[in-house]
């Protein structure tokens, strides 16, 4: 949205979607589209298809590094919290142990490590996926409600430099798509 | 994409006679040198012998444990290590022979409870005498070795049958031997660890001790097998058939065992440290003073922290040259762990005074024989269970 | 199209094949798998059997509410705890419920890492069980504090009194462990649900259901980029949940082991508690899975292969627990400590609570040996009975550990007996009611089996490479 409340300036449609028979056909189509030079596209399937990462050229997500950073923060934070609370701010002699009795801090530090890492893994994934996103143009595609059961779609997006309504539709048809349709916003 | 990779023939053994001979020569030379130690100081000699023996039998028994685990749980990782681990299992008869000097002579020099005078006066040792006595020690050792060699032989023989005939019923034999053998191994290893290790401190006890040894064995054997497989994968057939995915799985397992080892070791420490009981805490007090504290911290840093951090990386687990170094490090550090566990109980409060040249000589001496035997065993069979019904799926088509 | 009744009957028969049941009966399609599972929560009909079961469980839950009200009104004096036994039913039930929770995390995390495909049919359901079991568990220490509305004292927060929790106490570790475990279990479960919530959104006829599942599905559309991150997050969560689940029962065992009460101070406790937790958790999964798969006709998806594998896990963990009992006995003698020896032999085995020790050995060690026979592992009636016996046995184990060690320790002058009261028992039964109520609601509200994971098991999900 711009300040004037107009719709954003951009391609009038989101892209061109094609439905395919099964996972094999979808993967083959994605590979062919990449070979053809298309770069901006996405595949939609009812279950993860491992071959798709390579077919679409999806790069490894940075999620593991976010989780690692969160884990380090949780570990250092867990130890730091216990050290500050039981050595600096409120020192107490318990069972004659030294104030810095680190072995007894390991369980809590471990839990804070896991807590922060796990929350980062889950919510980091949501954030990178752009969730929550209840509306998306793909939902306008006819039969897309079957994508969570047994339908397979490939969508070449309109902002791809090579995108052309007729050419792209013809190309997708040539890949053996069962159905090709424009994706409206 | 098409996958017309040439699949090499996995059924032919690989000739490892040359490295085996080298190991034998190194072992023999080190053994001759080590024997000199007996004239220098027989007690130190047997102490070094015990630690070296423990280190190498841990490898043999770790192989046994890993083979049994994989027969019980399935999973394709087992397919890659099975034959190599079986070569490790087949060193057990040699280890039984090597135990004879300890059982007959070493026992009197190593364990204070073996002295009848001590057993008569010390009331704790007197209480334990029905278990801690020389005859019992020897009889139990015979039982342990019979169980281990028995279970190992049944498994190895089943594999021979599989290689020769491809009989699909071998799978059932594997599962049965592994189920019963696994339980017997768990108990017998617990008591072996008690007899040979824990009773060095006859007053001290910990119910976790056996479990720490069992997990340490699995860790050590996993690292050694990984090391061996990576070296062997420089040539066919493993060059093709030891796939990166399989190595990645084994790396994960090594990470898992590293964490488990840290978990049980730390738990024992935390429980003893927190309760601070007079019959338990001396074990850790001794390992926290006189130079031993450096070894303790070193163990945490090198035996847990370093491999843990490094093995978290996917790249390390998927790069042969890197994982080779990690595996080698873990193998070497297993000895440090054995040394930390046993030496302070035998040699007193100062670490500097507790290190002897004989320790190194003994590890190389027994190690040379062990490696020679291991490589010889490895050359006698195919490197992979090529007739296992799941072989094609697990190895040839892995990752596709 | 959905399956015809004859096809359903055929697949149930295949799933019940005692010789070689597959991980999934053949003949399913993407649609029929989806309909079989998603059809249960999306169905408008309320079946009689479900309704009756739910009402009984709901009655039990009301007993829990009543017990809590009475407890808050009168205080913990209505329980049987007193000096010297200050930890009674509350802690026994806490440990029992936490242990039961472990199977869910174990199935979904460890078996995911080990690439065991049979996990896929049971993980969702076992994870739900985890969350409800942990909720039941958390209730007990909370109420045991006496003033549960002050329970936030347990967390480190800057208070006006200027104090902090005492971090050397295992009870504080437990607060962190159990609350982390509950949080991560819920997150893990929800992440696993998201694609299936998308399925429900797309199949729901009812506007409200469509709206709610649509919101909860967060806009899931099966994008390949999303799947990539999604699978990565699942693996990372599994990798984190695995040590977490081990740590939770470990910390529970520390509650006992770091002290110096004979029978509690045992270095083996951490792994032995974890094995016991898995043992009891799998027993509970079996207890619940057997009636559910039969009632909803899911035998083609939760086949005898799954049941047999779980039975094998029971046998293995049962042997681990037996190892723990043997070590306690052996070291009771080997320790040469008269307190340890007294505890194991004079008190546990032959003392006033000896019956509970021998019952526990009977339930957890002797009865489990029947699982060596394949006949038992694949006989659902026998397995169901055995799983109940193990549930009882694992409760008795905690009873033995808590009560025998406390009622007679170092000072004979402060020995005494412990007897549970009506309200102890009512609250325990009440949590079972709460647990079952939650399970009844769960099987009606969300897909109880992970649909998208089962789709990957179908032969048509394989990508066939085209020769070029």
Short mmCIF file of N, CA, C and O in Angstrom, two decimals, chain B residues 1-4 73-77 123-124 127-132 172 179-180 183 186-187 190-191 194 198-199 201-211 214 245 249 252-253 259 263-264 266-268 270-272 274-277 279-280, chain C residues 19 113-116 168 173 235 239 243 246-247 249-250 253-254 257-260 264-272 274 312 315 319-320 322-324 326-328 330-337 339-341 369 372 374 410 462 465-468:
data_model
loop_
_atom_site.label_atom_id
_atom_site.label_comp_id
_atom_site.label_asym_id
_atom_site.label_seq_id
_atom_site.Cartn_x
_atom_site.Cartn_y
_atom_site.Cartn_z
N UNK B 1 17.53 -36.52 -14.11
CA UNK B 1 18.94 -36.94 -14.00
C UNK B 1 19.01 -38.46 -13.96
O UNK B 1 18.14 -39.13 -13.45
N UNK B 2 20.05 -38.97 -14.45
CA UNK B 2 20.19 -40.43 -14.44
C UNK B 2 21.34 -40.80 -13.52
O UNK B 2 22.27 -40.03 -13.29
N UNK B 3 21.25 -41.99 -12.97
CA UNK B 3 22.30 -42.46 -12.06
C UNK B 3 22.82 -43.78 -12.57
O UNK B 3 22.38 -44.84 -12.16
N UNK B 4 23.73 -43.70 -13.50
CA UNK B 4 24.33 -44.92 -14.00
C UNK B 4 25.71 -45.08 -13.42
O UNK B 4 26.70 -45.20 -14.12
N UNK B 73 18.04 -52.68 16.12
CA UNK B 73 17.31 -51.48 15.72
C UNK B 73 17.19 -51.33 14.21
O UNK B 73 16.37 -50.54 13.76
N UNK B 74 17.96 -52.06 13.45
CA UNK B 74 17.93 -51.87 12.00
C UNK B 74 18.59 -50.55 11.66
O UNK B 74 19.38 -50.02 12.44
N UNK B 75 18.24 -50.01 10.51
CA UNK B 75 18.87 -48.75 10.12
C UNK B 75 20.05 -49.03 9.22
O UNK B 75 20.77 -50.01 9.41
N UNK B 76 20.22 -48.15 8.25
CA UNK B 76 21.21 -48.50 7.23
C UNK B 76 22.64 -48.28 7.70
O UNK B 76 23.56 -48.81 7.11
N UNK B 77 22.83 -47.50 8.78
CA UNK B 77 24.20 -47.29 9.26
C UNK B 77 24.86 -48.61 9.59
O UNK B 77 26.07 -48.77 9.43
N UNK B 123 37.54 -53.86 57.48
CA UNK B 123 36.21 -54.46 57.59
C UNK B 123 35.37 -54.30 56.33
O UNK B 123 34.54 -55.14 56.02
N UNK B 124 35.59 -53.20 55.57
CA UNK B 124 34.84 -53.04 54.32
C UNK B 124 35.24 -54.12 53.33
O UNK B 124 34.40 -54.79 52.72
N UNK B 127 33.93 -57.42 54.28
CA UNK B 127 32.53 -57.57 53.90
C UNK B 127 32.39 -57.97 52.44
O UNK B 127 31.51 -58.77 52.08
N UNK B 128 33.27 -57.43 51.59
CA UNK B 128 33.15 -57.67 50.16
C UNK B 128 33.88 -58.94 49.72
O UNK B 128 33.83 -59.29 48.53
N UNK B 129 34.57 -59.59 50.65
CA UNK B 129 35.42 -60.73 50.27
C UNK B 129 34.70 -61.82 49.49
O UNK B 129 35.30 -62.44 48.61
N UNK B 130 33.42 -62.09 49.76
CA UNK B 130 32.77 -63.13 48.95
C UNK B 130 32.81 -62.81 47.45
O UNK B 130 32.77 -63.72 46.63
N UNK B 131 32.86 -61.54 47.12
CA UNK B 131 32.97 -61.17 45.70
C UNK B 131 34.42 -60.90 45.33
O UNK B 131 34.91 -61.42 44.33
N UNK B 132 35.08 -60.09 46.12
CA UNK B 132 36.44 -59.68 45.79
C UNK B 132 37.44 -60.69 46.35
O UNK B 132 37.99 -60.49 47.43
N UNK B 172 16.95 -63.56 11.32
CA UNK B 172 16.35 -63.98 12.60
C UNK B 172 17.41 -64.41 13.59
O UNK B 172 17.30 -64.12 14.78
N UNK B 179 19.52 -60.05 20.89
CA UNK B 179 18.63 -59.76 22.02
C UNK B 179 19.14 -60.41 23.30
O UNK B 179 19.32 -59.74 24.33
N UNK B 180 19.41 -61.72 23.22
CA UNK B 180 19.87 -62.42 24.43
C UNK B 180 21.29 -61.98 24.75
O UNK B 180 21.62 -61.66 25.91
N UNK B 183 21.66 -58.52 26.48
CA UNK B 183 21.39 -58.48 27.92
C UNK B 183 22.58 -59.06 28.69
O UNK B 183 23.04 -58.49 29.68
N UNK B 186 25.45 -56.66 28.72
CA UNK B 186 25.26 -55.51 29.60
C UNK B 186 25.61 -55.88 31.04
O UNK B 186 26.32 -55.15 31.73
N UNK B 187 25.11 -57.03 31.48
CA UNK B 187 25.41 -57.43 32.86
C UNK B 187 26.87 -57.81 33.02
O UNK B 187 27.54 -57.38 33.96
N UNK B 190 29.17 -54.87 33.04
CA UNK B 190 29.07 -54.13 34.30
C UNK B 190 29.97 -54.75 35.35
O UNK B 190 30.72 -54.05 36.05
N UNK B 191 29.88 -56.07 35.47
CA UNK B 191 30.66 -56.72 36.52
C UNK B 191 32.15 -56.78 36.15
O UNK B 191 33.01 -56.72 37.03
N UNK B 194 33.49 -53.59 37.15
CA UNK B 194 33.63 -53.56 38.60
C UNK B 194 34.89 -54.34 39.02
O UNK B 194 35.72 -53.85 39.79
N UNK B 198 36.70 -50.81 39.02
CA UNK B 198 36.19 -50.18 40.24
C UNK B 198 36.85 -50.74 41.49
O UNK B 198 37.08 -50.02 42.46
N UNK B 199 37.19 -52.04 41.47
CA UNK B 199 37.72 -52.63 42.69
C UNK B 199 39.17 -52.20 42.96
O UNK B 199 39.74 -52.59 43.98
N UNK B 201 39.73 -49.24 43.73
CA UNK B 201 39.36 -48.54 44.96
C UNK B 201 38.38 -49.44 45.68
O UNK B 201 37.18 -49.35 45.47
N UNK B 202 38.89 -50.32 46.51
CA UNK B 202 38.00 -51.35 47.04
C UNK B 202 36.91 -50.78 47.93
O UNK B 202 35.88 -51.41 48.14
N UNK B 203 37.14 -49.58 48.47
CA UNK B 203 36.12 -49.01 49.34
C UNK B 203 35.03 -48.26 48.59
O UNK B 203 33.96 -48.02 49.11
N UNK B 204 35.38 -47.87 47.38
CA UNK B 204 34.51 -46.97 46.64
C UNK B 204 33.52 -47.76 45.80
O UNK B 204 33.80 -48.88 45.37
N UNK B 205 32.35 -47.18 45.53
CA UNK B 205 31.40 -47.85 44.64
C UNK B 205 30.53 -46.80 43.97
O UNK B 205 30.29 -45.72 44.50
N UNK B 206 30.08 -47.14 42.75
CA UNK B 206 29.12 -46.29 42.05
C UNK B 206 28.35 -47.19 41.10
O UNK B 206 28.94 -47.94 40.33
N UNK B 207 27.03 -47.11 41.16
CA UNK B 207 26.22 -47.98 40.30
C UNK B 207 26.29 -47.55 38.84
O UNK B 207 25.92 -48.30 37.96
N UNK B 208 26.76 -46.36 38.59
CA UNK B 208 26.83 -45.86 37.21
C UNK B 208 28.07 -46.38 36.49
O UNK B 208 28.15 -46.31 35.26
N UNK B 209 29.05 -46.86 37.23
CA UNK B 209 30.38 -47.17 36.69
C UNK B 209 30.31 -48.04 35.43
O UNK B 209 30.92 -47.72 34.41
N UNK B 210 29.57 -49.14 35.51
CA UNK B 210 29.49 -50.05 34.37
C UNK B 210 28.91 -49.38 33.14
O UNK B 210 29.38 -49.58 32.02
N UNK B 211 27.87 -48.55 33.36
CA UNK B 211 27.23 -47.88 32.23
C UNK B 211 28.22 -46.93 31.55
O UNK B 211 28.26 -46.83 30.32
N UNK B 214 30.34 -48.98 29.35
CA UNK B 214 29.63 -49.50 28.17
C UNK B 214 29.49 -48.41 27.12
O UNK B 214 29.74 -48.63 25.93
N UNK B 245 26.33 -39.88 2.72
CA UNK B 245 25.17 -39.95 3.61
C UNK B 245 25.39 -40.94 4.74
O UNK B 245 25.02 -40.70 5.89
N UNK B 249 25.59 -40.26 8.80
CA UNK B 249 24.85 -40.97 9.85
C UNK B 249 25.78 -41.46 10.96
O UNK B 249 25.48 -41.35 12.14
N UNK B 252 26.85 -38.69 13.12
CA UNK B 252 25.81 -38.33 14.08
C UNK B 252 25.81 -39.28 15.26
O UNK B 252 25.62 -38.88 16.41
N UNK B 253 26.03 -40.56 14.97
CA UNK B 253 26.04 -41.52 16.06
C UNK B 253 27.23 -41.28 16.98
O UNK B 253 27.13 -41.42 18.20
N UNK B 259 27.82 -37.35 23.49
CA UNK B 259 26.92 -36.69 24.43
C UNK B 259 26.50 -37.64 25.54
O UNK B 259 26.40 -37.26 26.71
N UNK B 263 27.04 -37.27 29.43
CA UNK B 263 25.84 -37.31 30.28
C UNK B 263 26.03 -38.25 31.48
O UNK B 263 25.81 -37.86 32.63
N UNK B 264 26.46 -39.46 31.22
CA UNK B 264 26.60 -40.40 32.35
C UNK B 264 27.78 -40.02 33.23
O UNK B 264 27.68 -40.13 34.47
N UNK B 266 28.99 -37.00 33.74
CA UNK B 266 28.64 -35.81 34.52
C UNK B 266 27.61 -36.14 35.59
O UNK B 266 27.70 -35.64 36.72
N UNK B 267 26.65 -36.98 35.27
CA UNK B 267 25.62 -37.32 36.25
C UNK B 267 26.25 -37.97 37.48
O UNK B 267 25.90 -37.65 38.62
N UNK B 268 27.17 -38.89 37.23
CA UNK B 268 27.83 -39.53 38.37
C UNK B 268 28.55 -38.48 39.22
O UNK B 268 28.45 -38.47 40.45
N UNK B 270 27.96 -35.19 39.39
CA UNK B 270 27.05 -34.24 40.05
C UNK B 270 26.42 -34.88 41.29
O UNK B 270 26.29 -34.23 42.35
N UNK B 271 26.05 -36.14 41.19
CA UNK B 271 25.39 -36.79 42.31
C UNK B 271 26.36 -36.96 43.47
O UNK B 271 26.03 -36.69 44.63
N UNK B 272 27.59 -37.37 43.15
CA UNK B 272 28.58 -37.56 44.22
C UNK B 272 28.98 -36.21 44.81
O UNK B 272 29.06 -36.05 46.03
N UNK B 274 27.26 -33.40 44.90
CA UNK B 274 26.21 -32.75 45.68
C UNK B 274 26.03 -33.39 47.05
O UNK B 274 25.86 -32.70 48.04
N UNK B 275 26.05 -34.72 47.09
CA UNK B 275 25.80 -35.38 48.38
C UNK B 275 27.03 -35.32 49.27
O UNK B 275 26.91 -35.27 50.50
N UNK B 276 28.23 -35.35 48.67
CA UNK B 276 29.45 -35.14 49.45
C UNK B 276 29.62 -36.16 50.57
O UNK B 276 29.97 -35.81 51.69
N UNK B 277 29.35 -37.42 50.26
CA UNK B 277 29.44 -38.46 51.30
C UNK B 277 30.88 -38.94 51.44
O UNK B 277 31.60 -39.07 50.45
N UNK B 279 32.20 -41.78 51.91
CA UNK B 279 32.65 -42.99 51.23
C UNK B 279 32.69 -42.82 49.70
O UNK B 279 33.16 -43.69 49.00
N UNK B 280 32.18 -41.70 49.20
CA UNK B 280 32.15 -41.54 47.74
C UNK B 280 33.06 -40.43 47.23
O UNK B 280 33.69 -40.56 46.20
N UNK C 19 1.51 -62.26 10.76
CA UNK C 19 2.81 -62.75 10.28
C UNK C 19 3.66 -61.60 9.75
O UNK C 19 4.76 -61.36 10.23
N UNK C 113 15.11 -38.98 14.11
CA UNK C 113 16.54 -38.92 13.83
C UNK C 113 17.06 -40.26 13.33
O UNK C 113 17.95 -40.32 12.50
N UNK C 114 16.49 -41.35 13.84
CA UNK C 114 16.94 -42.67 13.43
C UNK C 114 16.26 -43.12 12.15
O UNK C 114 16.42 -44.27 11.74
N UNK C 115 15.47 -42.25 11.54
CA UNK C 115 14.78 -42.54 10.29
C UNK C 115 13.95 -43.81 10.36
O UNK C 115 13.99 -44.66 9.47
N UNK C 116 13.21 -43.96 11.42
CA UNK C 116 12.34 -45.12 11.54
C UNK C 116 10.96 -44.71 11.04
O UNK C 116 10.27 -43.92 11.67
N UNK C 168 21.19 -24.28 43.54
CA UNK C 168 21.84 -25.56 43.82
C UNK C 168 20.83 -26.63 44.18
O UNK C 168 21.19 -27.77 44.45
N UNK C 173 15.91 -26.92 39.58
CA UNK C 173 16.23 -27.47 38.25
C UNK C 173 14.97 -28.05 37.63
O UNK C 173 14.73 -27.91 36.43
N UNK C 235 13.72 -31.26 11.96
CA UNK C 235 14.91 -32.00 12.35
C UNK C 235 15.63 -31.33 13.51
O UNK C 235 16.09 -31.99 14.44
N UNK C 239 16.30 -32.84 17.08
CA UNK C 239 17.64 -32.90 17.66
C UNK C 239 17.70 -32.26 19.03
O UNK C 239 18.45 -32.70 19.90
N UNK C 243 17.86 -34.66 23.52
CA UNK C 243 18.53 -34.46 24.82
C UNK C 243 17.60 -33.85 25.87
O UNK C 243 17.74 -34.12 27.05
N UNK C 246 15.65 -36.57 27.60
CA UNK C 246 16.54 -37.29 28.52
C UNK C 246 16.80 -36.43 29.77
O UNK C 246 16.79 -36.92 30.90
N UNK C 247 16.98 -35.14 29.54
CA UNK C 247 17.31 -34.27 30.67
C UNK C 247 16.15 -34.17 31.66
O UNK C 247 16.37 -34.04 32.85
N UNK C 249 13.75 -36.38 32.68
CA UNK C 249 13.67 -37.42 33.70
C UNK C 249 14.97 -37.53 34.48
O UNK C 249 14.97 -38.00 35.61
N UNK C 250 16.05 -37.09 33.86
CA UNK C 250 17.31 -37.04 34.60
C UNK C 250 17.18 -36.07 35.77
O UNK C 250 17.56 -36.38 36.90
N UNK C 253 15.22 -37.48 38.38
CA UNK C 253 15.99 -38.43 39.20
C UNK C 253 16.94 -37.69 40.14
O UNK C 253 17.21 -38.16 41.24
N UNK C 254 17.44 -36.52 39.70
CA UNK C 254 18.31 -35.73 40.58
C UNK C 254 17.55 -35.29 41.83
O UNK C 254 18.14 -35.15 42.90
N UNK C 257 18.39 -38.21 43.73
CA UNK C 257 19.74 -38.76 43.81
C UNK C 257 20.76 -37.81 44.41
O UNK C 257 21.74 -38.26 45.00
N UNK C 258 20.59 -36.49 44.28
CA UNK C 258 21.65 -35.63 44.80
C UNK C 258 21.56 -35.49 46.32
O UNK C 258 22.49 -34.98 46.94
N UNK C 259 20.49 -35.92 46.91
CA UNK C 259 20.42 -35.93 48.38
C UNK C 259 21.15 -37.14 48.93
O UNK C 259 21.79 -37.87 48.19
N UNK C 260 21.06 -37.35 50.25
CA UNK C 260 21.79 -38.50 50.75
C UNK C 260 20.92 -39.51 51.45
O UNK C 260 21.39 -40.32 52.24
N UNK C 264 17.79 -43.32 47.66
CA UNK C 264 17.62 -42.21 46.71
C UNK C 264 18.97 -41.82 46.13
O UNK C 264 19.06 -41.44 44.97
N UNK C 265 19.97 -41.89 46.96
CA UNK C 265 21.30 -41.46 46.51
C UNK C 265 21.94 -42.61 45.74
O UNK C 265 22.70 -43.41 46.29
N UNK C 266 21.65 -42.71 44.45
CA UNK C 266 22.14 -43.80 43.61
C UNK C 266 22.65 -43.16 42.33
O UNK C 266 21.91 -42.45 41.66
N UNK C 267 23.93 -43.40 41.99
CA UNK C 267 24.46 -42.71 40.80
C UNK C 267 23.82 -43.22 39.51
O UNK C 267 23.82 -42.53 38.51
N UNK C 268 23.29 -44.43 39.55
CA UNK C 268 22.68 -44.97 38.33
C UNK C 268 21.32 -44.34 38.03
O UNK C 268 20.77 -44.53 36.95
N UNK C 269 20.78 -43.61 38.97
CA UNK C 269 19.40 -43.13 38.83
C UNK C 269 19.11 -42.43 37.49
O UNK C 269 18.07 -42.71 36.89
N UNK C 270 19.96 -41.51 37.00
CA UNK C 270 19.55 -40.81 35.77
C UNK C 270 19.19 -41.72 34.60
O UNK C 270 18.06 -41.67 34.13
N UNK C 271 20.11 -42.59 34.12
CA UNK C 271 19.70 -43.40 32.97
C UNK C 271 18.60 -44.40 33.33
O UNK C 271 17.76 -44.73 32.48
N UNK C 272 18.60 -44.82 34.57
CA UNK C 272 17.60 -45.81 34.98
C UNK C 272 16.22 -45.17 35.04
O UNK C 272 15.21 -45.75 34.60
N UNK C 274 15.35 -42.62 33.14
CA UNK C 274 14.98 -42.35 31.75
C UNK C 274 14.44 -43.62 31.10
O UNK C 274 13.40 -43.60 30.43
N UNK C 312 8.41 -54.49 21.39
CA UNK C 312 9.84 -54.76 21.51
C UNK C 312 10.53 -53.67 22.32
O UNK C 312 11.43 -53.95 23.11
N UNK C 315 9.97 -54.42 25.84
CA UNK C 315 10.84 -55.48 26.34
C UNK C 315 12.24 -54.94 26.62
O UNK C 315 12.82 -55.19 27.68
N UNK C 319 13.98 -54.52 30.28
CA UNK C 319 15.23 -55.14 30.72
C UNK C 319 16.17 -54.10 31.32
O UNK C 319 16.92 -54.40 32.25
N UNK C 320 16.13 -52.87 30.79
CA UNK C 320 16.95 -51.81 31.39
C UNK C 320 16.53 -51.55 32.82
O UNK C 320 17.36 -51.38 33.73
N UNK C 322 15.04 -53.65 34.75
CA UNK C 322 15.43 -54.81 35.54
C UNK C 322 16.91 -54.71 35.91
O UNK C 322 17.31 -55.07 37.03
N UNK C 323 17.71 -54.21 34.99
CA UNK C 323 19.13 -53.99 35.27
C UNK C 323 19.26 -53.03 36.45
O UNK C 323 20.05 -53.26 37.37
N UNK C 324 18.48 -51.95 36.43
CA UNK C 324 18.52 -50.99 37.52
C UNK C 324 18.18 -51.64 38.86
O UNK C 324 18.89 -51.45 39.86
N UNK C 326 18.46 -54.75 39.66
CA UNK C 326 19.52 -55.69 40.07
C UNK C 326 20.70 -54.93 40.65
O UNK C 326 21.30 -55.36 41.63
N UNK C 327 21.04 -53.80 40.02
CA UNK C 327 22.19 -53.04 40.52
C UNK C 327 21.90 -52.50 41.92
O UNK C 327 22.78 -52.48 42.78
N UNK C 328 20.67 -52.06 42.15
CA UNK C 328 20.33 -51.57 43.48
C UNK C 328 20.54 -52.66 44.53
O UNK C 328 21.08 -52.41 45.61
N UNK C 330 22.44 -55.47 44.19
CA UNK C 330 23.84 -55.87 44.30
C UNK C 330 24.65 -54.83 45.07
O UNK C 330 25.41 -55.17 45.98
N UNK C 331 24.47 -53.57 44.71
CA UNK C 331 25.27 -52.54 45.38
C UNK C 331 24.78 -52.25 46.78
O UNK C 331 25.53 -51.72 47.60
N UNK C 332 23.53 -52.61 47.06
CA UNK C 332 23.08 -52.52 48.44
C UNK C 332 23.98 -53.35 49.34
O UNK C 332 24.37 -52.93 50.43
N UNK C 333 24.36 -54.52 48.81
CA UNK C 333 25.27 -55.36 49.57
C UNK C 333 26.71 -54.90 49.38
O UNK C 333 27.46 -54.74 50.35
N UNK C 334 27.13 -54.66 48.12
CA UNK C 334 28.52 -54.38 47.83
C UNK C 334 28.99 -53.08 48.48
O UNK C 334 30.17 -52.93 48.80
N UNK C 335 28.09 -52.12 48.68
CA UNK C 335 28.49 -50.84 49.26
C UNK C 335 29.12 -51.01 50.63
O UNK C 335 29.88 -50.16 51.06
N UNK C 336 28.77 -52.09 51.32
CA UNK C 336 29.24 -52.33 52.68
C UNK C 336 28.80 -51.21 53.62
O UNK C 336 29.37 -51.03 54.69
N UNK C 337 27.76 -50.47 53.20
CA UNK C 337 27.22 -49.44 54.09
C UNK C 337 25.98 -50.03 54.74
O UNK C 337 25.10 -50.55 54.07
N UNK C 339 23.49 -48.70 56.11
CA UNK C 339 22.22 -48.04 55.80
C UNK C 339 21.67 -48.52 54.46
O UNK C 339 20.48 -48.76 54.31
N UNK C 340 22.60 -48.61 53.50
CA UNK C 340 22.18 -49.10 52.18
C UNK C 340 21.66 -50.53 52.29
O UNK C 340 20.64 -50.88 51.70
N UNK C 341 22.40 -51.32 53.03
CA UNK C 341 22.05 -52.72 53.15
C UNK C 341 20.70 -52.88 53.85
O UNK C 341 19.83 -53.65 53.42
N UNK C 369 8.50 -60.59 30.62
CA UNK C 369 9.22 -61.63 29.89
C UNK C 369 8.35 -62.33 28.85
O UNK C 369 8.86 -62.94 27.92
N UNK C 372 8.92 -61.94 25.00
CA UNK C 372 9.87 -62.67 24.14
C UNK C 372 9.12 -63.46 23.08
O UNK C 372 9.69 -63.85 22.07
N UNK C 374 6.51 -63.91 20.13
CA UNK C 374 5.84 -63.14 19.11
C UNK C 374 4.33 -63.21 19.24
O UNK C 374 3.60 -62.26 18.96
N UNK C 410 17.76 -42.79 58.65
CA UNK C 410 18.84 -42.95 59.61
C UNK C 410 18.39 -43.04 61.08
O UNK C 410 19.00 -43.71 61.88
N UNK C 462 6.84 -41.28 -4.48
CA UNK C 462 8.24 -41.34 -4.93
C UNK C 462 8.42 -40.57 -6.22
O UNK C 462 7.60 -40.70 -7.14
N UNK C 465 12.65 -40.87 -11.54
CA UNK C 465 13.54 -40.10 -12.40
C UNK C 465 13.34 -40.55 -13.84
O UNK C 465 13.32 -41.73 -14.14
N UNK C 466 13.20 -39.57 -14.72
CA UNK C 466 12.96 -39.88 -16.13
C UNK C 466 14.31 -40.00 -16.83
O UNK C 466 15.19 -39.15 -16.66
N UNK C 467 14.47 -41.04 -17.58
CA UNK C 467 15.72 -41.20 -18.33
C UNK C 467 15.78 -40.15 -19.42
O UNK C 467 14.78 -39.86 -20.08
N UNK C 468 16.94 -39.59 -19.59
CA UNK C 468 17.04 -38.58 -20.66
C UNK C 468 18.15 -38.96 -21.62
O UNK C 468 19.16 -39.48 -21.22
#
